[in-house]
Amino acid sequence: MKTKLIIALLLAISITGCQKQQAEDPKTHAAAETQFKKSDIIIGSYLDKLDSPNTSKAEQINIICKDYPTEYKTNYMPSLLKLQPNDYTEAQLLKDLDIALNYYKEKLSITCE
């Protein structure tokens, strides 16, 4: 049930994030769109690794405690806010991040220091 909720949430964010919206500066919009697409691929690979039974515990911990939140906060979230400023807030996106991280922490029995 939780897996379906997380997957649905991530798909909704991805789909709405990929919708084109006109920005005031086409170069800024293009850069944000490129950054978003790259970051979305990276985050997708993290989620694939977290869902794989072949991923080591050390790598899972590194992804959940360091890599995923860093990528999300420094690339994914800022580019999504530039592309869809009327649809998302920083607080809402940080809440979504917490939901996803808490799900994987519980699922994989991981505690970040």
PDB file of C-alpha atoms in Angstrom:
ATOM      1  CA  MET A   1       0.000   0.000   0.000  1.00  0.00           C
ATOM      2  CA  LYS A   2       2.724   2.460   0.979  1.00  0.00           C
ATOM      3  CA  THR A   3       4.769   1.454  -2.064  1.00  0.00           C
ATOM      4  CA  LYS A   4       1.844   2.257  -4.342  1.00  0.00           C
ATOM      5  CA  LEU A   5       1.359   5.609  -2.612  1.00  0.00           C
ATOM      6  CA  ILE A   6       5.028   6.564  -2.984  1.00  0.00           C
ATOM      7  CA  ILE A   7       5.140   5.437  -6.606  1.00  0.00           C
ATOM      8  CA  ALA A   8       1.948   7.360  -7.383  1.00  0.00           C
ATOM      9  CA  LEU A   9       3.353  10.454  -5.658  1.00  0.00           C
ATOM     10  CA  LEU A  10       6.623  10.284  -7.566  1.00  0.00           C
ATOM     11  CA  LEU A  11       4.858   9.705 -10.864  1.00  0.00           C
ATOM     12  CA  ALA A  12       2.546  12.650 -10.242  1.00  0.00           C
ATOM     13  CA  ILE A  13       5.498  14.896  -9.501  1.00  0.00           C
ATOM     14  CA  SER A  14       7.367  13.646 -12.563  1.00  0.00           C
ATOM     15  CA  ILE A  15       4.402  14.062 -14.881  1.00  0.00           C
ATOM     16  CA  THR A  16       3.490  17.543 -13.706  1.00  0.00           C
ATOM     17  CA  GLY A  17       7.140  18.528 -13.592  1.00  0.00           C
ATOM     18  CA  CYS A  18       7.560  17.524 -17.223  1.00  0.00           C
ATOM     19  CA  GLN A  19       4.669  19.632 -18.480  1.00  0.00           C
ATOM     20  CA  LYS A  20       5.934  22.585 -20.431  1.00  0.00           C
ATOM     21  CA  GLN A  21       5.267  26.051 -19.097  1.00  0.00           C
ATOM     22  CA  GLN A  22       6.458  29.322 -20.559  1.00  0.00           C
ATOM     23  CA  ALA A  23       9.105  31.128 -18.563  1.00  0.00           C
ATOM     24  CA  GLU A  24      10.004  34.769 -18.874  1.00  0.00           C
ATOM     25  CA  ASP A  25      13.554  33.933 -19.949  1.00  0.00           C
ATOM     26  CA  PRO A  26      13.775  31.030 -22.439  1.00  0.00           C
ATOM     27  CA  LYS A  27      17.425  30.337 -21.535  1.00  0.00           C
ATOM     28  CA  THR A  28      16.595  30.089 -17.836  1.00  0.00           C
ATOM     29  CA  HIS A  29      13.630  27.851 -18.618  1.00  0.00           C
ATOM     30  CA  ALA A  30      15.732  25.584 -20.846  1.00  0.00           C
ATOM     31  CA  ALA A  31      18.471  25.311 -18.205  1.00  0.00           C
ATOM     32  CA  ALA A  32      15.932  24.502 -15.496  1.00  0.00           C
ATOM     33  CA  GLU A  33      14.263  21.910 -17.713  1.00  0.00           C
ATOM     34  CA  THR A  34      17.597  20.265 -18.503  1.00  0.00           C
ATOM     35  CA  GLN A  35      18.571  20.255 -14.829  1.00  0.00           C
ATOM     36  CA  PHE A  36      15.184  18.797 -13.877  1.00  0.00           C
ATOM     37  CA  LYS A  37      15.429  15.984 -16.425  1.00  0.00           C
ATOM     38  CA  LYS A  38      18.963  15.050 -15.332  1.00  0.00           C
ATOM     39  CA  SER A  39      18.010  15.148 -11.677  1.00  0.00           C
ATOM     40  CA  ASP A  40      14.856  13.109 -12.294  1.00  0.00           C
ATOM     41  CA  ILE A  41      16.970  10.387 -13.934  1.00  0.00           C
ATOM     42  CA  ILE A  42      19.422  10.380 -11.025  1.00  0.00           C
ATOM     43  CA  ILE A  43      16.635  10.187  -8.445  1.00  0.00           C
ATOM     44  CA  GLY A  44      14.987   7.415 -10.450  1.00  0.00           C
ATOM     45  CA  SER A  45      18.235   5.437 -10.354  1.00  0.00           C
ATOM     46  CA  TYR A  46      18.427   5.921  -6.579  1.00  0.00           C
ATOM     47  CA  LEU A  47      14.889   4.593  -6.189  1.00  0.00           C
ATOM     48  CA  ASP A  48      15.695   1.619  -8.419  1.00  0.00           C
ATOM     49  CA  LYS A  49      18.707   0.822  -6.254  1.00  0.00           C
ATOM     50  CA  LEU A  50      16.677   1.158  -3.056  1.00  0.00           C
ATOM     51  CA  ASP A  51      14.063  -1.236  -4.441  1.00  0.00           C
ATOM     52  CA  SER A  52      16.665  -3.748  -5.621  1.00  0.00           C
ATOM     53  CA  PRO A  53      17.447  -6.671  -3.300  1.00  0.00           C
ATOM     54  CA  ASN A  54      20.997  -6.690  -4.718  1.00  0.00           C
ATOM     55  CA  THR A  55      21.923  -3.256  -3.344  1.00  0.00           C
ATOM     56  CA  SER A  56      24.244  -3.423  -0.346  1.00  0.00           C
ATOM     57  CA  LYS A  57      23.142  -2.007   2.993  1.00  0.00           C
ATOM     58  CA  ALA A  58      26.028   0.493   2.899  1.00  0.00           C
ATOM     59  CA  GLU A  59      24.895   1.806  -0.485  1.00  0.00           C
ATOM     60  CA  GLN A  60      21.272   2.017   0.699  1.00  0.00           C
ATOM     61  CA  ILE A  61      22.362   4.045   3.726  1.00  0.00           C
ATOM     62  CA  ASN A  62      24.468   6.346   1.544  1.00  0.00           C
ATOM     63  CA  ILE A  63      21.575   6.921  -0.855  1.00  0.00           C
ATOM     64  CA  ILE A  64      18.962   7.566   1.837  1.00  0.00           C
ATOM     65  CA  CYS A  65      21.091   9.610   4.206  1.00  0.00           C
ATOM     66  CA  LYS A  66      23.226  11.569   1.760  1.00  0.00           C
ATOM     67  CA  ASP A  67      22.828  11.213  -2.007  1.00  0.00           C
ATOM     68  CA  TYR A  68      19.044  11.314  -2.462  1.00  0.00           C
ATOM     69  CA  PRO A  69      18.382  14.317  -0.168  1.00  0.00           C
ATOM     70  CA  THR A  70      21.335  16.228  -1.604  1.00  0.00           C
ATOM     71  CA  GLU A  71      20.288  15.672  -5.216  1.00  0.00           C
ATOM     72  CA  TYR A  72      16.671  16.480  -4.396  1.00  0.00           C
ATOM     73  CA  LYS A  73      17.431  19.699  -2.510  1.00  0.00           C
ATOM     74  CA  THR A  74      20.203  21.067  -4.733  1.00  0.00           C
ATOM     75  CA  ASN A  75      18.966  20.157  -8.227  1.00  0.00           C
ATOM     76  CA  TYR A  76      15.503  18.597  -8.428  1.00  0.00           C
ATOM     77  CA  MET A  77      13.606  20.939  -6.138  1.00  0.00           C
ATOM     78  CA  PRO A  78      15.065  24.259  -7.397  1.00  0.00           C
ATOM     79  CA  SER A  79      14.514  23.336 -11.048  1.00  0.00           C
ATOM     80  CA  LEU A  80      10.952  22.157 -10.385  1.00  0.00           C
ATOM     81  CA  LEU A  81      10.207  25.398  -8.531  1.00  0.00           C
ATOM     82  CA  LYS A  82      11.513  27.384 -11.524  1.00  0.00           C
ATOM     83  CA  LEU A  83       9.464  25.340 -13.984  1.00  0.00           C
ATOM     84  CA  GLN A  84       6.246  25.157 -11.947  1.00  0.00           C
ATOM     85  CA  PRO A  85       6.293  28.054  -9.440  1.00  0.00           C
ATOM     86  CA  ASN A  86       2.496  28.180  -9.198  1.00  0.00           C
ATOM     87  CA  ASP A  87       2.099  24.449  -8.583  1.00  0.00           C
ATOM     88  CA  TYR A  88       4.683  23.767  -5.875  1.00  0.00           C
ATOM     89  CA  THR A  89       6.152  25.362  -2.788  1.00  0.00           C
ATOM     90  CA  GLU A  90       9.449  24.612  -1.135  1.00  0.00           C
ATOM     91  CA  ALA A  91       7.637  23.436   1.995  1.00  0.00           C
ATOM     92  CA  GLN A  92       5.438  21.068  -0.007  1.00  0.00           C
ATOM     93  CA  LEU A  93       8.421  19.563  -1.845  1.00  0.00           C
ATOM     94  CA  LEU A  94      10.388  19.132   1.380  1.00  0.00           C
ATOM     95  CA  LYS A  95       7.377  17.356   2.877  1.00  0.00           C
ATOM     96  CA  ASP A  96       7.275  15.032  -0.147  1.00  0.00           C
ATOM     97  CA  LEU A  97      10.979  14.325   0.331  1.00  0.00           C
ATOM     98  CA  ASP A  98      10.415  13.478   3.995  1.00  0.00           C
ATOM     99  CA  ILE A  99       7.578  11.113   3.085  1.00  0.00           C
ATOM    100  CA  ALA A 100       9.745   9.255   0.564  1.00  0.00           C
ATOM    101  CA  LEU A 101      12.783   9.097   2.864  1.00  0.00           C
ATOM    102  CA  ASN A 102      10.731   7.948   5.850  1.00  0.00           C
ATOM    103  CA  TYR A 103       9.153   5.222   3.736  1.00  0.00           C
ATOM    104  CA  TYR A 104      12.542   3.828   2.704  1.00  0.00           C
ATOM    105  CA  LYS A 105      14.031   4.233   6.174  1.00  0.00           C
ATOM    106  CA  GLU A 106      11.202   2.164   7.599  1.00  0.00           C
ATOM    107  CA  LYS A 107      11.175  -0.361   4.760  1.00  0.00           C
ATOM    108  CA  LEU A 108      14.932  -0.947   4.913  1.00  0.00           C
ATOM    109  CA  SER A 109      15.393  -0.410   8.674  1.00  0.00           C
ATOM    110  CA  ILE A 110      17.835   2.466   8.225  1.00  0.00           C
ATOM    111  CA  THR A 111      18.610   5.238  10.671  1.00  0.00           C
ATOM    112  CA  CYS A 112      20.637   8.227   9.527  1.00  0.00           C
ATOM    113  CA  GLU A 113      23.133   9.744  11.938  1.00  0.00           C
TER     114      GLU A 113
END
